[in-house]
């Protein structure tokens, strides 16, 4: 055993300390992993609910101020569905509970190149299949909204978020970004509640059906129903948000699915108004 005050003794003690600390950190990381996963799932639910405006409408406060129990309760309004982006049809082969957008988008086997013409979100690839979120009041009745995962390049990296549409599928309900690298106080203002509130009621398409929602350069024109205020000092981030929203609203993104969903909403509405439905409702009421 070398002397403690010798060079070899110092190196030995330092090595032992490094090994012990590494083992402690590794053990802590393994032990905390389940909690990190659960917290990530909870954060996802909060962003989806906030995009849909459910916590604010029902309880008068954002999801961040609610307990996990209340979040889980409100999330029963949400139905997770897998969608083939090319056909716009539901895909029942994928398990929505294990779907990872980031993994699917980066895997060449589960994604395809982004053409970039005429719409471009700045990314190289998009998943062939995406998870979407159907909203019904307390999980029942007609479809009230749909929440769509969106992503695209900002100034410093990819912005990941959710875009919620009202039941006409042409009007924005809300938008949230749960992960990004934008500069605090500039591009990072995509998290600002006041700025996000401007998206509620925004017109997503023009009269020809082309994506038209955008972030203006400076204040949004008062007579433009498709514009929100620009992010001060964050021109590139503003352009990135415009590009990613228009891309995912286009035929290259969710366009085919929104057509499918529109038909589903119309069919459900027709079925609810049919004489047989009315007769069943009367029978149940009489019983």
PDB file of C-alpha atoms in Angstrom:
ATOM      1  CA  UNK A   1       0.000   0.000   0.000  1.00  0.00           C
ATOM      2  CA  UNK A   2       1.613   3.317  -1.069  1.00  0.00           C
ATOM      3  CA  UNK A   3       1.932   6.146   1.418  1.00  0.00           C
ATOM      4  CA  UNK A   4      -1.038   8.492   1.472  1.00  0.00           C
ATOM      5  CA  UNK A   5       1.085  11.556   0.802  1.00  0.00           C
ATOM      6  CA  UNK A   6       2.937   9.941  -2.130  1.00  0.00           C
ATOM      7  CA  UNK A   7       2.087  10.527  -5.785  1.00  0.00           C
ATOM      8  CA  UNK A   8       0.921   6.931  -6.257  1.00  0.00           C
ATOM      9  CA  UNK A   9      -1.159   7.129  -3.061  1.00  0.00           C
ATOM     10  CA  UNK A  10      -2.859  10.315  -4.251  1.00  0.00           C
ATOM     11  CA  UNK A  11      -3.648   8.726  -7.627  1.00  0.00           C
ATOM     12  CA  UNK A  12      -5.050   5.597  -5.932  1.00  0.00           C
ATOM     13  CA  UNK A  13      -7.324   7.593  -3.622  1.00  0.00           C
ATOM     14  CA  UNK A  14      -8.510   9.782  -6.506  1.00  0.00           C
ATOM     15  CA  UNK A  15      -9.255   6.673  -8.587  1.00  0.00           C
ATOM     16  CA  UNK A  16     -11.228   5.067  -5.763  1.00  0.00           C
ATOM     17  CA  UNK A  17     -13.234   8.279  -5.270  1.00  0.00           C
ATOM     18  CA  UNK A  18     -13.983   8.494  -9.010  1.00  0.00           C
ATOM     19  CA  UNK A  19     -15.159   4.873  -9.102  1.00  0.00           C
ATOM     20  CA  UNK A  20     -17.338   5.293  -6.011  1.00  0.00           C
ATOM     21  CA  UNK A  21     -18.869   8.541  -7.308  1.00  0.00           C
ATOM     22  CA  UNK A  22     -19.485   7.007 -10.746  1.00  0.00           C
ATOM     23  CA  UNK A  23     -21.247   4.036  -9.202  1.00  0.00           C
ATOM     24  CA  UNK A  24     -23.367   6.343  -7.027  1.00  0.00           C
ATOM     25  CA  UNK A  25     -24.358   8.517  -9.987  1.00  0.00           C
ATOM     26  CA  UNK A  26     -25.149   5.469 -12.123  1.00  0.00           C
ATOM     27  CA  UNK A  27     -27.248   3.917  -9.365  1.00  0.00           C
ATOM     28  CA  UNK A  28     -29.145   7.182  -8.897  1.00  0.00           C
ATOM     29  CA  UNK A  29     -29.758   7.469 -12.640  1.00  0.00           C
ATOM     30  CA  UNK A  30     -31.143   3.934 -12.814  1.00  0.00           C
ATOM     31  CA  UNK A  31     -33.307   4.449  -9.726  1.00  0.00           C
ATOM     32  CA  UNK A  32     -34.697   7.764 -11.014  1.00  0.00           C
ATOM     33  CA  UNK A  33     -35.329   6.573 -14.580  1.00  0.00           C
ATOM     34  CA  UNK A  34     -38.943   5.414 -13.953  1.00  0.00           C
ATOM     35  CA  UNK A  35     -39.757   8.770 -12.362  1.00  0.00           C
ATOM     36  CA  UNK A  36     -38.205  10.636 -15.292  1.00  0.00           C
ATOM     37  CA  UNK A  37     -40.284   8.610 -17.745  1.00  0.00           C
ATOM     38  CA  UNK A  38     -43.475   9.282 -15.796  1.00  0.00           C
ATOM     39  CA  UNK A  39     -42.676  12.988 -15.541  1.00  0.00           C
ATOM     40  CA  UNK A  40     -42.101  13.120 -19.308  1.00  0.00           C
ATOM     41  CA  UNK A  41     -45.489  11.478 -19.916  1.00  0.00           C
ATOM     42  CA  UNK A  42     -47.152  13.894 -17.502  1.00  0.00           C
ATOM     43  CA  UNK A  43     -45.537  16.867 -19.245  1.00  0.00           C
ATOM     44  CA  UNK A  44     -46.797  15.573 -22.602  1.00  0.00           C
ATOM     45  CA  UNK A  45     -50.340  15.327 -21.238  1.00  0.00           C
ATOM     46  CA  UNK A  46     -50.112  18.880 -19.882  1.00  0.00           C
ATOM     47  CA  UNK A  47     -49.048  20.251 -23.264  1.00  0.00           C
ATOM     48  CA  UNK A  48     -51.779  18.377 -25.131  1.00  0.00           C
ATOM     49  CA  UNK A  49     -54.448  19.565 -22.694  1.00  0.00           C
ATOM     50  CA  UNK A  50     -53.174  23.154 -22.794  1.00  0.00           C
ATOM     51  CA  UNK A  51     -53.115  23.166 -26.602  1.00  0.00           C
ATOM     52  CA  UNK A  52     -56.754  22.053 -26.509  1.00  0.00           C
ATOM     53  CA  UNK A  53     -57.530  24.686 -23.855  1.00  0.00           C
ATOM     54  CA  UNK A  54     -59.318  22.159 -21.665  1.00  0.00           C
ATOM     55  CA  UNK A  55     -57.801  23.101 -18.248  1.00  0.00           C
ATOM     56  CA  UNK A  56     -58.434  26.812 -18.859  1.00  0.00           C
ATOM     57  CA  UNK A  57     -61.998  26.272 -20.076  1.00  0.00           C
ATOM     58  CA  UNK A  58     -62.964  23.795 -17.363  1.00  0.00           C
ATOM     59  CA  UNK A  59     -60.986  24.993 -14.345  1.00  0.00           C
ATOM     60  CA  UNK A  60     -59.805  28.476 -15.260  1.00  0.00           C
ATOM     61  CA  UNK A  61     -56.113  27.656 -14.953  1.00  0.00           C
ATOM     62  CA  UNK A  62     -53.333  26.118 -17.082  1.00  0.00           C
ATOM     63  CA  UNK A  63     -52.345  22.478 -16.743  1.00  0.00           C
ATOM     64  CA  UNK A  64     -49.098  23.458 -14.992  1.00  0.00           C
ATOM     65  CA  UNK A  65     -51.146  24.520 -11.957  1.00  0.00           C
ATOM     66  CA  UNK A  66     -53.065  21.251 -11.693  1.00  0.00           C
ATOM     67  CA  UNK A  67     -52.256  18.084  -9.755  1.00  0.00           C
ATOM     68  CA  UNK A  68     -51.219  14.953 -11.618  1.00  0.00           C
ATOM     69  CA  UNK A  69     -54.504  13.349 -10.533  1.00  0.00           C
ATOM     70  CA  UNK A  70     -56.526  16.154 -12.132  1.00  0.00           C
ATOM     71  CA  UNK A  71     -54.371  15.979 -15.271  1.00  0.00           C
ATOM     72  CA  UNK A  72     -55.070  12.261 -15.591  1.00  0.00           C
ATOM     73  CA  UNK A  73     -58.775  12.922 -15.083  1.00  0.00           C
ATOM     74  CA  UNK A  74     -58.925  15.542 -17.850  1.00  0.00           C
ATOM     75  CA  UNK A  75     -56.837  13.346 -20.118  1.00  0.00           C
ATOM     76  CA  UNK A  76     -59.696  10.833 -20.237  1.00  0.00           C
ATOM     77  CA  UNK A  77     -61.177  13.288 -22.754  1.00  0.00           C
ATOM     78  CA  UNK A  78     -58.334  12.350 -25.119  1.00  0.00           C
ATOM     79  CA  UNK A  79     -58.283   9.362 -27.461  1.00  0.00           C
ATOM     80  CA  UNK A  80     -54.866   8.473 -28.907  1.00  0.00           C
ATOM     81  CA  UNK A  81     -54.938   7.251 -32.504  1.00  0.00           C
ATOM     82  CA  UNK A  82     -52.239   6.238 -34.992  1.00  0.00           C
ATOM     83  CA  UNK A  83     -52.522   7.669 -38.500  1.00  0.00           C
ATOM     84  CA  UNK A  84     -50.849   6.846 -41.814  1.00  0.00           C
ATOM     85  CA  UNK A  85     -49.866  10.294 -43.092  1.00  0.00           C
ATOM     86  CA  UNK A  86     -49.778   9.284 -46.765  1.00  0.00           C
ATOM     87  CA  UNK A  87     -53.289   7.794 -46.857  1.00  0.00           C
ATOM     88  CA  UNK A  88     -54.821   9.769 -44.002  1.00  0.00           C
ATOM     89  CA  UNK A  89     -56.333   6.572 -42.609  1.00  0.00           C
ATOM     90  CA  UNK A  90     -56.074   5.206 -39.086  1.00  0.00           C
ATOM     91  CA  UNK A  91     -53.349   2.609 -38.598  1.00  0.00           C
ATOM     92  CA  UNK A  92     -54.203  -0.132 -36.121  1.00  0.00           C
ATOM     93  CA  UNK A  93     -50.877  -1.980 -36.449  1.00  0.00           C
ATOM     94  CA  UNK A  94     -48.971   0.490 -34.278  1.00  0.00           C
ATOM     95  CA  UNK A  95     -49.215   0.665 -30.499  1.00  0.00           C
ATOM     96  CA  UNK A  96     -49.916   4.301 -29.626  1.00  0.00           C
ATOM     97  CA  UNK A  97     -48.647   3.832 -26.057  1.00  0.00           C
ATOM     98  CA  UNK A  98     -45.103   2.988 -27.186  1.00  0.00           C
ATOM     99  CA  UNK A  99     -44.851   5.482 -30.059  1.00  0.00           C
ATOM    100  CA  UNK A 100     -41.887   7.890 -29.912  1.00  0.00           C
ATOM    101  CA  UNK A 101     -42.013  10.742 -32.402  1.00  0.00           C
ATOM    102  CA  UNK A 102     -38.301  11.501 -32.159  1.00  0.00           C
ATOM    103  CA  UNK A 103     -37.317   7.867 -32.736  1.00  0.00           C
ATOM    104  CA  UNK A 104     -39.759   7.355 -35.602  1.00  0.00           C
ATOM    105  CA  UNK A 105     -38.649  10.562 -37.325  1.00  0.00           C
ATOM    106  CA  UNK A 106     -34.950   9.642 -37.210  1.00  0.00           C
ATOM    107  CA  UNK A 107     -35.334   5.998 -38.266  1.00  0.00           C
ATOM    108  CA  UNK A 108     -35.129   5.556 -42.085  1.00  0.00           C
ATOM    109  CA  UNK A 109     -37.316   2.435 -41.811  1.00  0.00           C
ATOM    110  CA  UNK A 110     -40.199   4.286 -40.182  1.00  0.00           C
ATOM    111  CA  UNK A 111     -39.840   7.689 -41.835  1.00  0.00           C
ATOM    112  CA  UNK A 112     -39.518   9.260 -45.264  1.00  0.00           C
ATOM    113  CA  UNK A 113     -37.631  12.286 -46.652  1.00  0.00           C
ATOM    114  CA  UNK A 114     -39.293  15.687 -46.542  1.00  0.00           C
ATOM    115  CA  UNK A 115     -39.547  17.041 -50.072  1.00  0.00           C
ATOM    116  CA  UNK A 116     -39.586  20.695 -49.071  1.00  0.00           C
ATOM    117  CA  UNK A 117     -41.777  21.825 -51.972  1.00  0.00           C
ATOM    118  CA  UNK A 118     -43.946  23.832 -51.655  1.00  0.00           C
ATOM    119  CA  UNK A 119     -43.843  23.585 -47.841  1.00  0.00           C
ATOM    120  CA  UNK A 120     -40.756  22.912 -45.758  1.00  0.00           C
ATOM    121  CA  UNK A 121     -40.454  22.627 -41.975  1.00  0.00           C
ATOM    122  CA  UNK A 122     -36.655  22.646 -42.180  1.00  0.00           C
ATOM    123  CA  UNK A 123     -36.258  19.003 -41.184  1.00  0.00           C
ATOM    124  CA  UNK A 124     -34.907  16.117 -43.254  1.00  0.00           C
ATOM    125  CA  UNK A 125     -37.500  13.443 -42.481  1.00  0.00           C
ATOM    126  CA  UNK A 126     -40.981  12.840 -41.094  1.00  0.00           C
ATOM    127  CA  UNK A 127     -42.571   9.645 -39.707  1.00  0.00           C
ATOM    128  CA  UNK A 128     -44.792   7.626 -42.012  1.00  0.00           C
ATOM    129  CA  UNK A 129     -47.164   7.140 -39.095  1.00  0.00           C
ATOM    130  CA  UNK A 130     -48.049   9.716 -36.437  1.00  0.00           C
ATOM    131  CA  UNK A 131     -49.965   9.672 -33.183  1.00  0.00           C
ATOM    132  CA  UNK A 132     -52.842  12.159 -33.038  1.00  0.00           C
ATOM    133  CA  UNK A 133     -55.190  13.053 -30.198  1.00  0.00           C
ATOM    134  CA  UNK A 134     -58.972  13.142 -30.624  1.00  0.00           C
ATOM    135  CA  UNK A 135     -60.853  15.254 -28.058  1.00  0.00           C
ATOM    136  CA  UNK A 136     -64.420  14.530 -26.949  1.00  0.00           C
ATOM    137  CA  UNK A 137     -66.178  16.210 -24.029  1.00  0.00           C
ATOM    138  CA  UNK A 138     -65.512  13.946 -21.036  1.00  0.00           C
ATOM    139  CA  UNK A 139     -64.490  11.291 -23.553  1.00  0.00           C
ATOM    140  CA  UNK A 140     -67.969  10.983 -25.066  1.00  0.00           C
ATOM    141  CA  UNK A 141     -70.173  12.559 -27.716  1.00  0.00           C
ATOM    142  CA  UNK A 142     -69.046  14.360 -30.880  1.00  0.00           C
ATOM    143  CA  UNK A 143     -65.439  15.198 -31.677  1.00  0.00           C
ATOM    144  CA  UNK A 144     -64.665  18.634 -30.268  1.00  0.00           C
ATOM    145  CA  UNK A 145     -61.042  19.022 -31.343  1.00  0.00           C
ATOM    146  CA  UNK A 146     -57.987  17.238 -32.656  1.00  0.00           C
ATOM    147  CA  UNK A 147     -54.470  17.822 -31.336  1.00  0.00           C
ATOM    148  CA  UNK A 148     -51.633  17.274 -33.808  1.00  0.00           C
ATOM    149  CA  UNK A 149     -47.939  16.830 -32.948  1.00  0.00           C
ATOM    150  CA  UNK A 150     -45.794  19.293 -34.929  1.00  0.00           C
ATOM    151  CA  UNK A 151     -42.099  19.986 -35.244  1.00  0.00           C
ATOM    152  CA  UNK A 152     -39.660  21.999 -37.339  1.00  0.00           C
ATOM    153  CA  UNK A 153     -36.458  24.006 -37.289  1.00  0.00           C
ATOM    154  CA  UNK A 154     -36.088  27.196 -35.285  1.00  0.00           C
ATOM    155  CA  UNK A 155     -32.908  29.231 -34.907  1.00  0.00           C
ATOM    156  CA  UNK A 156     -30.871  26.876 -32.716  1.00  0.00           C
ATOM    157  CA  UNK A 157     -32.614  23.561 -33.190  1.00  0.00           C
ATOM    158  CA  UNK A 158     -35.911  21.761 -33.547  1.00  0.00           C
ATOM    159  CA  UNK A 159     -39.106  23.062 -31.981  1.00  0.00           C
ATOM    160  CA  UNK A 160     -41.404  20.232 -30.820  1.00  0.00           C
ATOM    161  CA  UNK A 161     -45.012  21.016 -30.012  1.00  0.00           C
ATOM    162  CA  UNK A 162     -48.735  20.491 -30.506  1.00  0.00           C
ATOM    163  CA  UNK A 163     -51.302  22.266 -32.663  1.00  0.00           C
ATOM    164  CA  UNK A 164     -54.977  21.916 -31.669  1.00  0.00           C
ATOM    165  CA  UNK A 165     -57.780  22.487 -34.175  1.00  0.00           C
ATOM    166  CA  UNK A 166     -61.449  23.110 -33.491  1.00  0.00           C
ATOM    167  CA  UNK A 167     -64.043  20.685 -34.861  1.00  0.00           C
ATOM    168  CA  UNK A 168     -64.266  22.488 -38.220  1.00  0.00           C
ATOM    169  CA  UNK A 169     -60.584  21.499 -38.677  1.00  0.00           C
ATOM    170  CA  UNK A 170     -59.915  24.916 -40.202  1.00  0.00           C
ATOM    171  CA  UNK A 171     -59.635  27.025 -37.059  1.00  0.00           C
ATOM    172  CA  UNK A 172     -56.809  26.868 -34.537  1.00  0.00           C
ATOM    173  CA  UNK A 173     -57.693  26.156 -30.913  1.00  0.00           C
ATOM    174  CA  UNK A 174     -54.195  26.525 -29.499  1.00  0.00           C
ATOM    175  CA  UNK A 175     -50.492  25.795 -29.820  1.00  0.00           C
ATOM    176  CA  UNK A 176     -47.787  24.704 -27.383  1.00  0.00           C
ATOM    177  CA  UNK A 177     -44.076  23.925 -27.629  1.00  0.00           C
ATOM    178  CA  UNK A 178     -42.728  21.437 -25.106  1.00  0.00           C
ATOM    179  CA  UNK A 179     -39.107  21.306 -26.255  1.00  0.00           C
ATOM    180  CA  UNK A 180     -36.863  23.785 -28.063  1.00  0.00           C
ATOM    181  CA  UNK A 181     -33.475  25.539 -27.899  1.00  0.00           C
ATOM    182  CA  UNK A 182     -34.582  29.071 -28.720  1.00  0.00           C
ATOM    183  CA  UNK A 183     -33.045  32.061 -26.917  1.00  0.00           C
ATOM    184  CA  UNK A 184     -34.853  33.059 -23.702  1.00  0.00           C
ATOM    185  CA  UNK A 185     -36.574  36.427 -24.115  1.00  0.00           C
ATOM    186  CA  UNK A 186     -36.389  36.219 -27.910  1.00  0.00           C
ATOM    187  CA  UNK A 187     -37.316  33.016 -29.765  1.00  0.00           C
ATOM    188  CA  UNK A 188     -38.033  31.472 -26.387  1.00  0.00           C
ATOM    189  CA  UNK A 189     -41.165  33.650 -26.285  1.00  0.00           C
ATOM    190  CA  UNK A 190     -42.946  30.811 -28.077  1.00  0.00           C
ATOM    191  CA  UNK A 191     -43.637  29.760 -24.468  1.00  0.00           C
ATOM    192  CA  UNK A 192     -45.211  33.097 -23.567  1.00  0.00           C
ATOM    193  CA  UNK A 193     -48.895  32.526 -22.645  1.00  0.00           C
ATOM    194  CA  UNK A 194     -49.893  35.924 -24.069  1.00  0.00           C
ATOM    195  CA  UNK A 195     -48.358  35.119 -27.444  1.00  0.00           C
ATOM    196  CA  UNK A 196     -49.803  31.611 -27.519  1.00  0.00           C
ATOM    197  CA  UNK A 197     -53.274  32.958 -26.718  1.00  0.00           C
ATOM    198  CA  UNK A 198     -53.282  34.805 -30.061  1.00  0.00           C
ATOM    199  CA  UNK A 199     -53.536  31.470 -31.877  1.00  0.00           C
ATOM    200  CA  UNK A 200     -57.005  30.747 -30.490  1.00  0.00           C
ATOM    201  CA  UNK A 201     -59.440  31.346 -33.385  1.00  0.00           C
ATOM    202  CA  UNK A 202     -56.724  31.792 -36.010  1.00  0.00           C
ATOM    203  CA  UNK A 203     -57.728  30.825 -39.548  1.00  0.00           C
ATOM    204  CA  UNK A 204     -55.518  27.940 -40.674  1.00  0.00           C
ATOM    205  CA  UNK A 205     -56.374  27.981 -44.409  1.00  0.00           C
ATOM    206  CA  UNK A 206     -57.292  30.542 -47.071  1.00  0.00           C
ATOM    207  CA  UNK A 207     -60.387  30.297 -49.283  1.00  0.00           C
ATOM    208  CA  UNK A 208     -58.532  27.976 -51.673  1.00  0.00           C
ATOM    209  CA  UNK A 209     -57.675  25.548 -48.881  1.00  0.00           C
ATOM    210  CA  UNK A 210     -53.966  26.402 -48.777  1.00  0.00           C
ATOM    211  CA  UNK A 211     -52.241  26.746 -45.372  1.00  0.00           C
ATOM    212  CA  UNK A 212     -52.146  30.423 -44.507  1.00  0.00           C
ATOM    213  CA  UNK A 213     -51.586  30.778 -40.723  1.00  0.00           C
ATOM    214  CA  UNK A 214     -48.381  32.680 -40.067  1.00  0.00           C
ATOM    215  CA  UNK A 215     -46.293  34.674 -37.607  1.00  0.00           C
ATOM    216  CA  UNK A 216     -46.149  38.283 -38.804  1.00  0.00           C
ATOM    217  CA  UNK A 217     -43.068  40.462 -38.958  1.00  0.00           C
ATOM    218  CA  UNK A 218     -43.992  42.859 -36.208  1.00  0.00           C
ATOM    219  CA  UNK A 219     -47.594  43.325 -35.016  1.00  0.00           C
ATOM    220  CA  UNK A 220     -50.177  41.204 -36.815  1.00  0.00           C
ATOM    221  CA  UNK A 221     -52.449  43.176 -39.174  1.00  0.00           C
ATOM    222  CA  UNK A 222     -55.831  43.782 -37.528  1.00  0.00           C
ATOM    223  CA  UNK A 223     -57.702  42.671 -40.654  1.00  0.00           C
ATOM    224  CA  UNK A 224     -55.767  39.428 -41.160  1.00  0.00           C
ATOM    225  CA  UNK A 225     -57.468  36.447 -39.463  1.00  0.00           C
ATOM    226  CA  UNK A 226     -54.458  34.200 -40.175  1.00  0.00           C
ATOM    227  CA  UNK A 227     -51.706  36.196 -38.457  1.00  0.00           C
ATOM    228  CA  UNK A 228     -50.255  36.439 -34.959  1.00  0.00           C
ATOM    229  CA  UNK A 229     -47.706  38.975 -33.712  1.00  0.00           C
ATOM    230  CA  UNK A 230     -44.089  38.387 -34.614  1.00  0.00           C
ATOM    231  CA  UNK A 231     -41.579  37.431 -31.942  1.00  0.00           C
ATOM    232  CA  UNK A 232     -39.546  40.560 -31.254  1.00  0.00           C
ATOM    233  CA  UNK A 233     -35.876  40.088 -32.149  1.00  0.00           C
ATOM    234  CA  UNK A 234     -36.494  36.514 -33.299  1.00  0.00           C
ATOM    235  CA  UNK A 235     -37.071  36.692 -37.049  1.00  0.00           C
ATOM    236  CA  UNK A 236     -35.693  33.229 -37.780  1.00  0.00           C
ATOM    237  CA  UNK A 237     -37.758  31.600 -35.025  1.00  0.00           C
ATOM    238  CA  UNK A 238     -40.874  33.397 -36.313  1.00  0.00           C
ATOM    239  CA  UNK A 239     -40.209  32.119 -39.822  1.00  0.00           C
ATOM    240  CA  UNK A 240     -39.603  28.645 -38.444  1.00  0.00           C
ATOM    241  CA  UNK A 241     -42.943  28.568 -36.611  1.00  0.00           C
ATOM    242  CA  UNK A 242     -44.735  29.768 -39.750  1.00  0.00           C
ATOM    243  CA  UNK A 243     -42.990  27.136 -41.870  1.00  0.00           C
ATOM    244  CA  UNK A 244     -43.672  24.222 -39.536  1.00  0.00           C
ATOM    245  CA  UNK A 245     -47.344  25.101 -38.993  1.00  0.00           C
ATOM    246  CA  UNK A 246     -47.973  25.483 -42.729  1.00  0.00           C
ATOM    247  CA  UNK A 247     -46.060  22.287 -43.506  1.00  0.00           C
ATOM    248  CA  UNK A 248     -48.072  20.130 -41.101  1.00  0.00           C
ATOM    249  CA  UNK A 249     -51.336  21.702 -42.269  1.00  0.00           C
ATOM    250  CA  UNK A 250     -50.503  20.908 -45.906  1.00  0.00           C
ATOM    251  CA  UNK A 251     -51.008  17.772 -47.983  1.00  0.00           C
ATOM    252  CA  UNK A 252     -47.442  16.794 -47.121  1.00  0.00           C
ATOM    253  CA  UNK A 253     -48.375  16.694 -43.438  1.00  0.00           C
ATOM    254  CA  UNK A 254     -51.820  16.107 -41.948  1.00  0.00           C
ATOM    255  CA  UNK A 255     -53.845  17.178 -44.998  1.00  0.00           C
ATOM    256  CA  UNK A 256     -55.021  13.655 -45.978  1.00  0.00           C
ATOM    257  CA  UNK A 257     -55.857  12.795 -42.374  1.00  0.00           C
ATOM    258  CA  UNK A 258     -57.847  15.990 -41.826  1.00  0.00           C
ATOM    259  CA  UNK A 259     -59.962  15.091 -44.851  1.00  0.00           C
ATOM    260  CA  UNK A 260     -60.591  11.643 -43.344  1.00  0.00           C
ATOM    261  CA  UNK A 261     -61.413  13.149 -39.959  1.00  0.00           C
ATOM    262  CA  UNK A 262     -63.778  15.682 -41.514  1.00  0.00           C
ATOM    263  CA  UNK A 263     -65.763  12.833 -43.071  1.00  0.00           C
ATOM    264  CA  UNK A 264     -65.801  11.004 -39.743  1.00  0.00           C
ATOM    265  CA  UNK A 265     -67.159  14.097 -37.975  1.00  0.00           C
ATOM    266  CA  UNK A 266     -69.845  14.526 -40.647  1.00  0.00           C
ATOM    267  CA  UNK A 267     -70.842  10.859 -40.454  1.00  0.00           C
ATOM    268  CA  UNK A 268     -71.064  10.937 -36.662  1.00  0.00           C
ATOM    269  CA  UNK A 269     -73.162  14.100 -36.816  1.00  0.00           C
ATOM    270  CA  UNK A 270     -75.488  12.545 -39.393  1.00  0.00           C
ATOM    271  CA  UNK A 271     -75.841   9.377 -37.333  1.00  0.00           C
ATOM    272  CA  UNK A 272     -76.671  11.410 -34.223  1.00  0.00           C
ATOM    273  CA  UNK A 273     -79.427  13.246 -36.108  1.00  0.00           C
ATOM    274  CA  UNK A 274     -80.904  10.177 -37.798  1.00  0.00           C
ATOM    275  CA  UNK A 275     -84.459   9.054 -36.859  1.00  0.00           C
ATOM    276  CA  UNK A 276     -83.145   5.761 -35.472  1.00  0.00           C
ATOM    277  CA  UNK A 277     -80.810   7.633 -33.143  1.00  0.00           C
ATOM    278  CA  UNK A 278     -83.635   9.866 -32.001  1.00  0.00           C
ATOM    279  CA  UNK A 279     -85.836   6.828 -31.446  1.00  0.00           C
ATOM    280  CA  UNK A 280     -83.162   5.088 -29.408  1.00  0.00           C
ATOM    281  CA  UNK A 281     -82.674   8.203 -27.328  1.00  0.00           C
ATOM    282  CA  UNK A 282     -86.430   8.407 -26.701  1.00  0.00           C
ATOM    283  CA  UNK A 283     -86.572   4.733 -25.755  1.00  0.00           C
ATOM    284  CA  UNK A 284     -83.695   5.145 -23.293  1.00  0.00           C
ATOM    285  CA  UNK A 285     -85.314   8.250 -21.819  1.00  0.00           C
ATOM    286  CA  UNK A 286     -88.623   6.433 -21.402  1.00  0.00           C
ATOM    287  CA  UNK A 287     -86.931   3.459 -19.807  1.00  0.00           C
TER     288      UNK A 287
END
